[in-house]
Structure formats: structure tokens, C-alpha cells
Short mmCIF file of C-alpha atoms in Angstrom, two decimals:
data_model
loop_
_atom_site.label_atom_id
_atom_site.label_comp_id
_atom_site.label_asym_id
_atom_site.label_seq_id
_atom_site.Cartn_x
_atom_site.Cartn_y
_atom_site.Cartn_z
CA MET A 1 61.61 57.01 93.76
CA ALA A 2 63.22 54.68 96.34
CA ALA A 3 62.06 51.10 96.88
CA ALA A 4 60.41 51.78 100.24
CA GLU A 5 58.31 54.65 98.81
CA VAL A 6 57.11 52.42 95.99
CA GLY A 7 56.28 49.72 98.51
CA GLU A 8 54.23 52.09 100.64
CA LYS A 9 52.07 53.09 97.67
CA SER A 10 51.56 49.54 96.47
CA GLY A 11 51.13 48.09 99.96
CA ALA A 12 54.01 45.65 99.46
CA LYS A 13 57.20 45.52 101.51
CA LEU A 14 60.17 45.60 99.13
CA PRO A 15 63.76 44.71 100.06
CA SER A 16 66.01 47.52 101.21
CA ILE A 17 68.52 49.00 98.78
CA ARG A 18 72.12 48.25 99.73
CA ALA A 19 74.05 51.49 100.09
CA ALA A 20 77.46 52.78 101.16
CA GLN A 21 77.91 56.04 103.01
CA TYR A 22 80.79 58.45 102.46
CA VAL A 23 81.58 60.96 105.19
CA ARG A 24 84.35 63.54 105.28
CA MET A 25 85.46 66.13 107.78
CA SER A 26 88.05 68.78 106.98
CA THR A 27 89.96 70.80 109.53
CA GLU A 28 87.95 73.89 108.51
CA HIS A 29 84.62 72.29 109.41
CA GLN A 30 84.90 70.66 112.81
CA LYS A 31 81.23 71.36 113.50
CA TYR A 32 80.23 69.06 110.64
CA SER A 33 81.64 65.98 112.34
CA THR A 34 81.51 62.64 110.62
CA GLU A 35 79.20 61.44 113.39
CA ASN A 36 76.68 64.19 112.66
CA GLN A 37 76.89 63.42 108.96
CA ALA A 38 76.33 59.72 109.65
CA ASP A 39 73.26 60.53 111.79
CA ALA A 40 71.71 62.63 109.02
CA ILE A 41 72.52 59.96 106.45
CA ALA A 42 70.97 57.27 108.67
CA GLN A 43 67.74 59.26 108.91
CA TYR A 44 67.71 59.73 105.12
CA ALA A 45 68.35 56.00 104.63
CA ALA A 46 65.50 55.06 106.97
CA ARG A 47 63.06 57.31 105.09
CA ARG A 48 64.12 56.13 101.65
CA GLY A 49 64.57 52.42 102.32
CA PHE A 50 68.36 52.16 102.11
CA GLU A 51 70.43 49.70 104.13
CA ILE A 52 73.91 51.05 104.87
CA VAL A 53 76.29 48.13 104.42
CA ARG A 54 79.60 49.96 104.13
CA THR A 55 81.20 53.18 105.36
CA TYR A 56 84.00 55.14 103.73
CA GLU A 57 85.37 57.85 106.00
CA ASP A 58 87.98 60.57 105.43
CA SER A 59 88.53 62.42 108.71
CA GLY A 60 90.53 65.64 108.78
CA LYS A 61 90.96 65.68 105.00
CA SER A 62 90.60 68.68 102.74
CA GLY A 63 88.07 68.39 99.94
CA LEU A 64 90.11 70.49 97.49
CA THR A 65 91.63 67.50 95.70
CA LEU A 66 91.52 63.73 95.73
CA ASP A 67 95.03 63.58 97.18
CA GLY A 68 95.11 62.14 100.69
CA ARG A 69 91.45 61.10 100.63
CA GLN A 70 92.18 57.41 100.79
CA SER A 71 88.61 56.36 101.56
CA LEU A 72 87.15 58.17 98.56
CA LYS A 73 89.92 56.70 96.41
CA GLN A 74 89.04 53.24 97.77
CA LEU A 75 85.34 53.83 97.09
CA LEU A 76 86.06 54.79 93.47
CA SER A 77 88.43 51.86 93.12
CA ASP A 78 85.79 49.46 94.41
CA VAL A 79 83.27 50.92 91.98
CA ARG A 80 85.61 50.78 89.00
CA GLY A 81 86.83 47.29 89.88
CA GLY A 82 83.34 45.83 90.24
CA ARG A 83 83.91 45.08 93.94
CA ALA A 84 81.10 47.32 95.19
CA ASP A 85 78.42 45.29 97.00
CA PHE A 86 76.00 48.23 96.98
CA THR A 87 73.96 50.12 94.41
CA ALA A 88 73.83 53.56 96.02
CA ILE A 89 76.20 55.99 97.73
CA LEU A 90 74.86 58.33 100.41
CA VAL A 91 76.71 61.60 101.08
CA TYR A 92 75.71 64.36 103.49
CA ASP A 93 75.91 67.13 100.89
CA ILE A 94 77.85 68.19 97.81
CA SER A 95 80.59 69.92 99.80
CA ARG A 96 81.36 66.66 101.63
CA TRP A 97 81.83 64.97 98.23
CA GLY A 98 84.42 67.65 97.57
CA ARG A 99 85.26 71.32 97.23
CA PHE A 100 87.08 70.77 93.95
CA GLN A 101 88.32 73.96 92.32
CA ASP A 102 87.20 72.57 88.99
CA ALA A 103 83.52 71.72 89.46
CA ASP A 104 83.76 69.19 86.64
CA GLU A 105 86.09 67.05 88.74
CA GLY A 106 83.39 66.34 91.32
CA ALA A 107 80.91 65.70 88.52
CA TYR A 108 83.34 63.25 86.90
CA TYR A 109 83.69 61.14 90.05
CA GLU A 110 79.90 61.01 90.34
CA PHE A 111 79.71 59.99 86.68
CA VAL A 112 82.17 57.13 87.34
CA CYS A 113 79.75 55.78 89.95
CA ARG A 114 76.67 56.32 87.82
CA GLU A 115 78.30 54.60 84.84
CA ALA A 116 78.80 51.53 87.05
CA GLY A 117 75.07 51.54 87.90
CA ILE A 118 75.57 53.13 91.34
CA SER A 119 73.60 56.28 92.16
CA VAL A 120 74.89 59.08 94.40
CA HIS A 121 72.45 60.71 96.86
CA TYR A 122 73.12 64.00 98.66
CA CYS A 123 71.07 63.57 101.82
CA ALA A 124 71.01 67.14 103.14
CA GLU A 125 70.42 68.91 99.84
CA GLN A 126 66.99 70.30 98.94
CA PHE A 127 66.73 68.35 95.70
CA ASP A 128 66.71 64.73 94.57
CA ASN A 129 69.68 63.72 92.46
CA ASP A 130 67.42 62.12 89.87
CA GLY A 131 69.03 63.36 86.66
CA SER A 132 66.35 65.97 86.02
CA VAL A 133 67.22 69.36 84.55
CA SER A 134 66.55 71.13 87.86
CA ALA A 135 68.75 68.68 89.78
CA THR A 136 71.57 69.12 87.27
CA ILE A 137 71.37 72.90 87.57
CA PHE A 138 71.27 72.79 91.37
CA LYS A 139 74.27 70.45 91.48
CA SER A 140 76.31 72.65 89.16
CA VAL A 141 75.59 75.72 91.28
CA LYS A 142 76.30 73.88 94.53
CA ARG A 143 79.60 72.49 93.20
CA ALA A 144 80.67 75.97 92.11
CA MET A 145 79.66 77.38 95.51
CA ALA A 146 81.62 74.66 97.33
CA GLY A 147 84.76 75.51 95.38
CA GLU A 148 84.19 79.24 95.78
CA TYR A 149 83.90 78.87 99.54
CA SER A 150 87.42 77.42 99.64
CA ARG A 151 88.75 80.21 97.45
CA GLU A 152 87.17 82.87 99.66
CA LEU A 153 88.46 81.14 102.79
CA SER A 154 91.94 80.99 101.27
CA VAL A 155 91.87 84.72 100.59
CA LYS A 156 90.73 85.48 104.16
CA VAL A 157 93.32 83.18 105.72
CA PHE A 158 96.09 84.66 103.56
CA ALA A 159 95.02 88.20 104.50
CA GLY A 160 95.09 87.23 108.18
CA GLN A 161 98.54 85.69 107.84
CA CYS A 162 99.84 88.79 106.07
CA ARG A 163 98.50 90.99 108.87
CA LEU A 164 100.27 88.88 111.49
CA ILE A 165 103.50 88.97 109.48
CA ARG A 166 103.39 92.76 109.37
CA LEU A 167 102.82 92.79 113.14
CA GLY A 168 106.03 90.81 113.54
CA TYR A 169 104.69 87.33 114.27
CA ARG A 170 106.18 84.18 112.82
CA GLN A 171 103.94 82.04 110.60
CA GLY A 172 105.20 78.47 110.80
CA GLY A 173 108.50 76.82 109.92
CA PRO A 174 111.56 75.99 112.03
CA ALA A 175 113.51 78.82 113.61
CA GLY A 176 116.84 77.83 112.06
CA TYR A 177 120.36 77.64 113.46
CA GLY A 178 121.12 80.38 115.99
CA LEU A 179 117.46 81.28 116.52
CA ARG A 180 114.60 79.97 118.64
CA ARG A 181 110.80 80.25 118.50
CA GLN A 182 109.52 82.34 121.42
CA LEU A 183 105.88 82.07 122.54
CA VAL A 184 104.26 85.39 123.51
CA ASP A 185 100.78 86.26 124.72
CA GLU A 186 98.36 88.72 123.14
CA HIS A 187 100.18 91.61 124.86
CA GLY A 188 103.61 90.56 123.63
CA ALA A 189 104.82 89.19 126.98
CA ALA A 190 107.15 86.20 126.66
CA LYS A 191 105.67 82.89 127.84
CA GLY A 192 108.47 80.48 127.02
CA GLU A 193 110.47 78.83 124.29
CA LEU A 194 108.88 76.36 121.89
CA SER A 195 110.90 73.24 121.20
CA ARG A 196 110.93 71.57 117.80
CA GLY A 197 107.53 70.03 117.16
CA GLU A 198 105.77 72.07 119.85
CA HIS A 199 102.92 74.39 118.88
CA LYS A 200 100.98 77.13 120.59
CA SER A 201 97.82 75.96 122.34
CA LEU A 202 95.91 79.24 122.79
CA GLN A 203 94.45 81.05 119.81
CA THR A 204 95.52 84.42 121.19
CA ASP A 205 99.16 83.38 121.61
CA ARG A 206 101.72 84.25 118.96
CA VAL A 207 105.24 83.17 117.99
CA VAL A 208 108.28 85.38 117.39
CA LEU A 209 111.93 84.64 116.74
CA ALA A 210 114.53 85.24 119.41
CA PRO A 211 118.29 84.69 119.59
CA GLY A 212 119.30 81.13 120.40
CA PRO A 213 122.13 79.93 122.66
CA PRO A 214 125.16 82.28 122.69
CA ASN A 215 127.44 79.64 121.18
CA GLU A 216 125.11 79.24 118.16
CA VAL A 217 124.78 83.00 117.75
CA GLU A 218 128.56 83.31 117.71
CA VAL A 219 128.85 80.57 115.07
CA VAL A 220 126.42 82.48 112.81
CA ARG A 221 128.37 85.72 113.25
CA ARG A 222 131.66 83.95 112.61
CA LEU A 223 130.17 82.34 109.52
CA TYR A 224 129.39 85.80 108.13
CA ARG A 225 132.90 87.04 108.97
CA MET A 226 134.46 84.09 107.15
CA PHE A 227 132.35 84.81 104.08
CA VAL A 228 132.55 88.63 103.98
CA VAL A 229 135.99 89.41 105.48
CA GLN A 230 137.98 86.27 104.68
CA ARG A 231 136.12 85.67 101.38
CA ARG A 232 135.85 81.97 102.01
CA THR A 233 133.32 80.02 99.97
CA GLU A 234 130.24 78.33 101.42
CA ARG A 235 131.87 74.95 100.86
CA GLU A 236 135.03 76.01 102.71
CA ILE A 237 132.97 77.38 105.60
CA ALA A 238 130.97 74.14 105.84
CA ALA A 239 134.20 72.12 105.89
CA ALA A 240 135.63 74.34 108.63
CA LEU A 241 132.54 74.01 110.84
CA ASN A 242 132.44 70.23 110.33
CA ALA A 243 136.13 70.01 111.24
CA GLU A 244 135.27 71.63 114.57
CA GLY A 245 132.62 68.98 115.19
CA LEU A 246 129.75 71.44 114.90
CA THR A 247 126.37 70.33 113.57
CA THR A 248 123.33 72.19 112.25
CA ASP A 249 120.11 72.75 114.16
CA LEU A 250 118.94 69.37 112.82
CA GLY A 251 122.02 67.62 114.20
CA ARG A 252 123.45 67.08 110.71
CA PRO A 253 126.81 68.04 109.18
CA TRP A 254 127.07 71.43 107.54
CA THR A 255 126.79 71.59 103.76
CA ARG A 256 127.28 74.30 101.19
CA GLY A 257 123.51 74.65 100.86
CA VAL A 258 122.93 75.07 104.61
CA VAL A 259 125.64 77.74 104.83
CA HIS A 260 124.13 79.53 101.82
CA GLN A 261 120.71 79.49 103.49
CA VAL A 262 122.11 81.15 106.62
CA LEU A 263 123.85 83.76 104.47
CA THR A 264 120.72 84.69 102.52
CA ASN A 265 117.87 84.52 105.07
CA GLU A 266 116.74 87.91 106.32
CA LYS A 267 115.52 86.55 109.64
CA TYR A 268 119.11 86.84 110.90
CA VAL A 269 118.85 90.64 110.64
CA GLY A 270 115.41 90.66 112.26
CA ASN A 271 113.23 90.83 109.15
CA ASN A 272 109.99 88.84 108.87
CA VAL A 273 109.45 87.75 105.25
CA TYR A 274 106.50 85.72 103.98
CA ASN A 275 105.00 84.51 100.68
CA ARG A 276 108.28 83.77 98.94
CA VAL A 277 106.60 80.65 97.64
CA SER A 278 102.90 79.88 97.21
CA ASN A 279 100.96 76.64 97.31
CA LYS A 280 97.40 77.90 97.59
CA LEU A 281 94.42 75.59 97.31
CA LYS A 282 96.67 72.54 96.84
CA ALA A 283 97.88 74.00 93.53
CA LYS A 284 101.42 73.69 92.16
CA ARG A 285 104.09 75.23 94.35
CA VAL A 286 105.39 78.44 92.73
CA THR A 287 108.20 80.85 93.58
CA ASN A 288 106.97 84.44 93.84
CA LEU A 289 108.74 87.56 92.67
CA PRO A 290 110.20 89.78 95.46
CA GLU A 291 107.50 92.41 94.93
CA MET A 292 104.93 89.80 96.01
CA TRP A 293 106.69 89.07 99.30
CA ILE A 294 105.06 90.22 102.53
CA ARG A 295 107.60 91.67 104.90
CA ALA A 296 108.14 93.51 108.16
CA ASP A 297 111.68 94.76 108.73
CA GLY A 298 113.39 94.90 112.10
CA VAL A 299 110.66 93.12 114.06
CA PHE A 300 112.96 90.46 115.57
CA GLN A 301 116.19 90.94 117.50
CA ALA A 302 118.97 90.73 114.92
CA ILE A 303 121.95 88.46 115.55
CA VAL A 304 123.86 89.64 112.45
CA GLU A 305 124.83 93.24 111.74
CA PRO A 306 122.89 94.65 108.75
CA ASP A 307 126.15 95.80 107.14
CA PHE A 308 127.51 92.26 107.19
CA PHE A 309 124.28 90.88 105.76
CA GLU A 310 124.17 93.43 102.93
CA ALA A 311 127.83 92.78 102.14
CA ALA A 312 127.12 89.05 101.91
CA GLN A 313 124.23 89.69 99.52
CA ARG A 314 126.44 91.87 97.30
CA ILE A 315 129.08 89.14 97.11
CA ILE A 316 126.47 86.51 96.21
CA GLN A 317 124.83 88.75 93.61
CA ASP A 318 128.15 89.75 92.05
CA ARG A 319 129.17 86.12 91.89
CA SER A 320 125.95 85.12 90.14
CA ARG A 321 126.14 88.05 87.73
CA ARG A 322 129.77 87.47 86.86
CA PHE A 323 129.16 84.99 84.05
CA SER A 324 126.66 84.98 81.23
CA ASP A 325 125.41 81.66 79.89
CA GLN A 326 127.96 81.86 77.09
CA ASP A 327 130.76 82.65 79.56
CA LEU A 328 129.86 79.53 81.54
CA LEU A 329 129.80 77.37 78.42
CA ASP A 330 133.12 78.80 77.21
CA ARG A 331 134.78 77.95 80.51
CA LEU A 332 133.24 74.48 80.44
CA SER A 333 134.51 73.93 76.89
CA ALA A 334 138.01 75.01 77.91
CA LEU A 335 137.95 72.61 80.86
CA LEU A 336 136.79 69.80 78.58
CA ALA A 337 139.64 70.52 76.16
CA GLU A 338 142.13 70.45 79.05
CA LYS A 339 140.85 67.36 80.87
CA GLY A 340 139.22 65.39 78.08
CA TRP A 341 136.23 64.54 80.26
CA LEU A 342 133.89 66.28 82.70
CA SER A 343 132.24 65.60 86.06
CA GLY A 344 130.91 67.62 88.95
CA LEU A 345 134.05 66.83 90.94
CA VAL A 346 136.35 67.98 88.12
CA ILE A 347 134.42 71.27 87.84
CA ASP A 348 134.46 71.95 91.60
CA GLU A 349 138.22 71.33 91.87
CA VAL A 350 139.07 74.22 89.51
CA GLU A 351 139.83 77.29 91.60
CA ASP A 352 138.39 80.03 89.36
CA MET A 353 135.62 77.88 87.88
CA PRO A 354 131.96 78.44 88.84
CA SER A 355 130.71 75.55 90.97
CA SER A 356 128.93 72.58 89.44
CA SER A 357 125.75 73.76 91.18
CA THR A 358 125.94 76.98 89.14
CA PHE A 359 125.77 74.95 85.94
CA ARG A 360 122.87 72.89 87.32
CA GLN A 361 120.90 75.96 88.28
CA ARG A 362 121.63 77.82 85.04
CA PHE A 363 121.04 74.96 82.59
CA GLY A 364 118.76 72.63 84.56
CA SER A 365 121.34 69.86 85.00
CA LEU A 366 124.99 69.09 84.41
CA LEU A 367 124.05 66.73 81.58
CA ARG A 368 122.29 69.55 79.75
CA ALA A 369 125.41 71.72 80.14
CA TYR A 370 127.53 68.84 78.83
CA GLU A 371 125.30 68.54 75.78
CA LEU A 372 125.68 72.27 75.02
CA VAL A 373 129.49 71.95 74.87
CA GLY A 374 129.34 68.75 72.84
CA TYR A 375 130.35 66.33 75.57
CA SER A 376 128.65 62.93 75.80
CA PRO A 377 129.66 60.79 78.80
CA SER A 378 130.68 57.26 77.91
CA ARG A 379 127.83 55.99 80.07
CA ASP A 380 124.44 57.28 81.15
CA TYR A 381 125.11 59.47 84.17
CA ARG A 382 121.54 60.65 84.62
CA TYR A 383 121.25 58.47 87.69
CA ILE A 384 123.93 60.62 89.36
CA GLU A 385 121.77 63.71 89.00
CA THR A 386 118.77 61.77 90.23
CA ASN A 387 120.64 60.40 93.24
CA ARG A 388 121.90 63.86 94.09
CA ALA A 389 118.36 65.21 94.01
CA LEU A 390 117.06 62.33 96.13
CA ARG A 391 119.80 62.86 98.73
CA ALA A 392 118.69 66.46 98.98
CA LEU A 393 115.04 65.36 99.22
CA HIS A 394 115.62 62.77 101.95
CA PRO A 395 116.05 65.16 104.94
CA GLU A 396 112.97 67.10 103.82
CA VAL A 397 110.84 63.95 103.73
CA VAL A 398 112.21 62.77 107.10
CA ALA A 399 111.41 66.16 108.64
CA GLN A 400 107.92 66.06 107.10
CA VAL A 401 107.27 62.58 108.50
CA ILE A 402 108.50 63.64 111.95
CA GLY A 403 106.20 66.67 111.83
CA GLU A 404 103.20 64.53 110.88
CA ILE A 405 103.99 62.03 113.65
CA GLU A 406 104.14 64.81 116.22
CA ALA A 407 100.97 66.37 114.82
CA ALA A 408 99.27 63.00 115.29
CA GLY A 409 100.24 63.05 118.97
CA GLY A 410 103.17 60.67 118.65
CA VAL A 411 106.61 61.07 120.19
CA VAL A 412 109.59 60.48 117.93
CA ARG A 413 113.36 60.41 118.43
CA ARG A 414 115.67 60.64 115.44
CA ASP A 415 119.19 59.24 115.48
CA PRO A 416 121.32 62.09 114.00
CA ILE A 417 123.73 59.62 112.38
CA SER A 418 121.45 56.95 110.92
CA ASP A 419 118.12 58.88 110.73
CA LEU A 420 116.49 55.88 112.45
CA LEU A 421 113.20 56.98 114.04
CA THR A 422 112.10 55.57 117.39
CA ILE A 423 108.37 56.19 117.74
CA ASN A 424 106.46 56.29 121.02
CA ASP A 425 109.25 54.10 122.49
CA GLU A 426 107.37 51.24 120.85
CA PHE A 427 108.91 50.60 117.43
CA SER A 428 111.56 51.90 115.06
CA ALA A 429 111.23 53.04 111.48
CA SER A 430 113.61 53.94 108.68
CA LEU A 431 112.74 55.97 105.58
CA VAL A 432 114.16 55.06 102.18
CA ILE A 433 113.62 56.99 98.93
CA VAL A 434 113.91 54.75 95.87
CA ARG A 435 114.53 56.11 92.38
CA CYS A 436 112.85 54.67 89.32
CA GLY A 437 115.10 52.99 86.77
CA GLN A 438 114.41 51.28 83.49
CA THR A 439 115.25 47.88 82.12
CA ALA A 440 116.73 47.42 78.67
CA ALA A 441 113.20 46.80 77.43
CA GLY A 442 112.00 50.12 78.85
CA SER A 443 110.06 48.78 81.85
CA ASN A 444 110.13 50.68 85.14
CA ARG A 445 111.87 49.07 88.09
CA TRP A 446 112.64 50.14 91.66
CA LYS A 447 115.44 48.53 93.69
CA ILE A 448 115.09 48.73 97.47
CA ARG A 449 118.15 48.18 99.66
CA LEU A 450 117.15 47.34 103.23
CA ASP A 451 119.47 48.40 106.03
CA THR A 452 120.44 45.09 107.63
CA GLY A 453 122.58 46.95 110.15
CA LEU A 454 119.72 48.98 111.62
CA CYS A 455 117.00 46.32 111.34
CA PRO A 456 114.11 48.81 111.72
CA ASP A 457 110.75 47.36 112.67
CA ILE A 458 109.22 49.13 109.64
CA THR A 459 110.96 50.40 106.54
CA VAL A 460 109.00 53.24 104.94
CA VAL A 461 109.81 53.16 101.23
CA ALA A 462 108.98 56.28 99.21
CA ARG A 463 108.82 55.10 95.59
CA MET A 464 109.54 57.83 93.04
CA SER A 465 107.55 58.32 89.85
CA ALA A 466 108.88 57.32 86.43
CA THR A 467 110.45 60.78 86.00
CA ASN A 468 111.92 60.77 89.54
CA GLU A 469 110.38 64.20 90.11
CA ALA A 470 107.77 63.28 92.73
CA ILE A 471 106.91 60.51 95.17
CA GLN A 472 104.50 58.08 93.52
CA ASP A 473 103.48 55.89 96.46
CA TYR A 474 104.73 54.26 99.66
CA TYR A 475 105.48 50.75 100.87
CA LEU A 476 105.39 49.99 104.60
CA LEU A 477 107.62 46.92 104.88
CA PRO A 478 107.70 45.09 108.25
CA TRP A 479 111.15 43.73 109.10
CA LEU A 480 109.63 40.43 110.23
CA ASP A 481 108.35 39.83 106.69
CA VAL A 482 111.12 41.22 104.48
CA GLY A 483 114.19 41.52 106.71
CA ALA A 484 115.69 38.26 105.49
CA THR A 485 116.07 39.83 102.03
CA PRO A 486 118.74 42.58 101.86
CA SER A 487 117.22 44.02 98.67
CA LEU A 488 113.95 43.91 96.77
CA LYS A 489 113.10 44.73 93.18
CA LEU A 490 109.71 46.25 92.48
CA ALA A 491 107.82 46.41 89.22
CA PRO A 492 104.72 48.55 88.59
CA ASP A 493 102.64 45.57 89.83
CA ASN A 494 104.11 43.04 92.26
CA GLY A 495 101.30 40.78 93.36
CA VAL A 496 99.55 40.68 96.70
CA LEU A 497 102.61 39.53 98.69
CA LEU A 498 104.28 42.90 98.18
CA ASP A 499 101.51 45.24 97.04
CA ALA A 500 99.57 44.47 100.21
CA TYR A 501 102.08 46.84 101.81
CA ARG A 502 101.58 49.58 99.17
CA PHE A 503 99.73 52.83 99.96
CA ASP A 504 99.14 56.06 98.07
CA ALA A 505 99.94 58.15 101.15
CA LEU A 506 101.30 57.69 104.67
CA ASP A 507 97.92 57.78 106.39
CA PRO A 508 98.08 54.08 107.44
CA PHE A 509 101.52 54.70 108.98
CA MET A 510 100.15 57.70 110.88
CA ASP A 511 97.36 55.47 112.18
CA LEU A 512 100.08 53.31 113.77
CA VAL A 513 101.66 56.24 115.61
CA ARG A 514 98.52 58.17 116.53
CA ARG A 515 97.80 58.25 120.27
CA MET A 516 94.19 57.53 121.15
CA PRO A 517 92.67 58.62 124.48
CA LEU A 518 91.18 55.72 126.43
CA ARG A 519 88.49 55.94 129.05
CA ALA A 520 89.28 54.46 132.42
CA ALA A 521 87.78 51.06 133.09
CA ALA A 522 84.90 50.99 135.54
#
């Protein structure tokens, strides 16, 4: 029973109970705005004698996981760290606390609060969270229902996307070199071309792929001729295109990987393929077997002849089937005996040798392949593999950041040479991915090299985890504060002077670029 209710029965006026409110709105539930939640919580607080002294708000955040919900993370951190100046947490209902796929996860976060002496109240639920058997049962059912709602919604959304794929409509992603995204209305009539970062505004509109500029279309066709007729490798084709001064659709030089992507993507023969990879309900990203793909053939205008495409696939498949694992290791052993040492460059320079990327893909890394043939480099070359992976990751992260900026209503220009971002014509930003290394004592360290030539207003540092497999956190470093230092070394904990700029996600950066509508002054 709350303090005010006890006071009413005894006739005494007791002090209000200090409380924090947590509100969340996901993109699936616009009708449950944070304002409406706050109103309902305020009414609950007035009836029960709570004084709301702090608000934690996650707007536009999914409740499937804790990832990205910075306010809930901060709330839990304040509770764990003893910084909470309240003894109760008010939440609209259990679904706003989270739609965790494991109901025990939501229960655990509530337990963390309760263990610190802070109770959690669900203001719109038809039960009091008082620890009784009935309340515990109701909560368990509600948590399961909240998670099940997300699962059912995921199934419905996926079914809708599959239907649109089969009808020939594009479901997200860039068009790619030689193609463009075409906006059409509900009757299939063309409405215009969508530029990079632009999205359809009407629910009934759809997006299809259409041939791009004639010069790009010709480059794609010539690329296939070089591969199928001239039997040139992807690396040779990339070098030839770069020598002509041609760039990709992202304004970057051609690479072996980009050429390979053009040679293997069915969209160039007009096929619409979906569900090659899955990342449902924020779960781990998985690659699906071909029989799980959703496809519609011949729904776009092809810019490559089907015969050329099929010939390219046969060449690629024959090349990958040519060597067994033992064949690859035998060739690597012979090369080691001839050269006395191994490297990716040495492997790639041998004419009839499978590329170094083949060994990476087959054995997980070059170092693993070296181990299998009994070769131990004189120094630890693992950082080379890590750096190679981070170089491949960098354009993906830059593209993701650009997409999030545009989604937030910002305008961004990217320098194709330096990758410097100019945002809203107000400030510049540079993105740096920093690998994790270890000291001789086994401690983790991160070395940041700041670009003194670009002098960006903000350097966005993506700090990798200890295994260098995922981004651990971000530092937003203002040039005014750190620009005088060309490099910085980070430890797991760096004190307030540096860790004041540390964030688990890029939400604070997006707050800087987000455009807010302002009412005209009277």
C-alpha cells in the first residue's frame, strides 16, 4: 500500500514517495506515445502518492533487447551504482518495460531494481506488483504475451515482405552499380527515380529496379564479357576499371569483392531475391540455404544476358570446386618449400595458385592455413587479418551512419576520397574504427590515430571488442578538445576526461544531426 493511501486511512499526511518514470515508444506503436504514457503515469502517481523526480525516455526504440535503449541502460546503471535518488520506478505497462523474447530477461532487470530496494510499478496493468502469487503469475503471462506479440508481428511482416517480393517489388537496400531504384504507384506507373537516401512517402507506393545510366549499364556488360569471354579474374577486372578512372556507385575504387558481387547478384538479370540472410527479432544474423530464399524471376528489366550470367556462375562454381581442402594445403606446402615463407601477397602473385581469399574462406584465416602446413610466422601477424577485416568493415559502418543521419532528417555529404562527412552544412565528422590490441601483460588497449590533415569537428571512434569481431562502444571526440594530440591510447577505463565522450551507441551523435521543426515566433 502506497504512503498516501496509508495516510488517508490514518488521517495523517505522509511525504510523497520519490519515483522515476520510464517511458518507451517503438516504431510499431506510435499510438502509445511517450506523452500518453507519461499522462497515465502521472495520474497513477497522483493517486498513489508518488512524486516523479526523474524521467528516463527511449523514443523510437524496439523493446526486443536492451541494445540501443540508452535510457533503460542508464536507469539500471544508476540503480546498480547507488546513484538512484528514488525508491520506485513507474512504467506504463509490462510491454513498455520490454518485449524480450526470453521473459526471464525482463524479470531479471526488475529483480536488479528490487534487489537495490527500488520497486517497479506497472501503472496500466490490472494488478499491483506487490510480490503476491497472483501478481507473479500475471506478470509471467504478460511478459510471455509481450514477447509473443513481437514474434507474431515478425511473422506477419515477413509474410507481407515475401508477398511484395513475389510481386516484383524491391524491399530495401541500395540499387547497386548500373541500376536505379524506381518509384511506382499502386498501379505500377512510374513516378520518378529515388536518389540514395530517399524513401517512398506514400504507403501505397512501391519500389522496383530499373536500368541506370547507359554508361554504367555498358560497364556492367563489359565486366561480364571480360570475365566470361576473356577469362580475366575479378582482380584484373577491378584494376582495368580503376585504370580507366571509373568508380563504383559509392564513388570508391573497384575491388575484387565489388566485381565479384556484380558477377553473382541475380538482380542484373532481373530476378528479385530475398531472405538470403536473416536477422529476425534482433537475433544473430544467419545465412540461409538457397531453398529458403524468396524469389521472383524476370520481374525487373535485365541489363545482363541470362546466358552470360549463367556462364559466370559456372566459372565461379568450377573455380571453387577445383580444389579440395587437401589440394589447397598441398599447394600451400609446395609454395612454402619454394619460397621459405608465406604471406597473402606471395600467394596472390602465383599464377595458378588459388587466391589468398580462398584460403581465408576455406580455413577461417590465413594464419589457420599456415598452421595446417606447419608454418609459423616469425612475428604475430594476427593484426594483419584484423586490419584487413576492419578495412572491409569501414565502408559498411560509414554507409550505416550516413543512412541513420538521413533517417534522422539530416543532410550529409561524403568526400569520396577521405570519407569526411559534412553534416547539415554545419559541422564535419570522420569515422575511425580502432582494433583492440594487448599489452605484454595481457591488458586490452586501443590506439586512436586522429587525422590532423582533415581536422574534423568530431571524430567518431568505433572501438572494437577484445576479439575484434564486433563494435564494443563509441567515442565522440571533439577536435577542439583532442585535436592537439595526434594519437590517443585507450584502456578499458580512462577516467572522466575521456570516458565522458564514451557511448554504447550512436544515439547522442544522431541527436546532434536530427532536424527539429520549430514553430514560428508570434
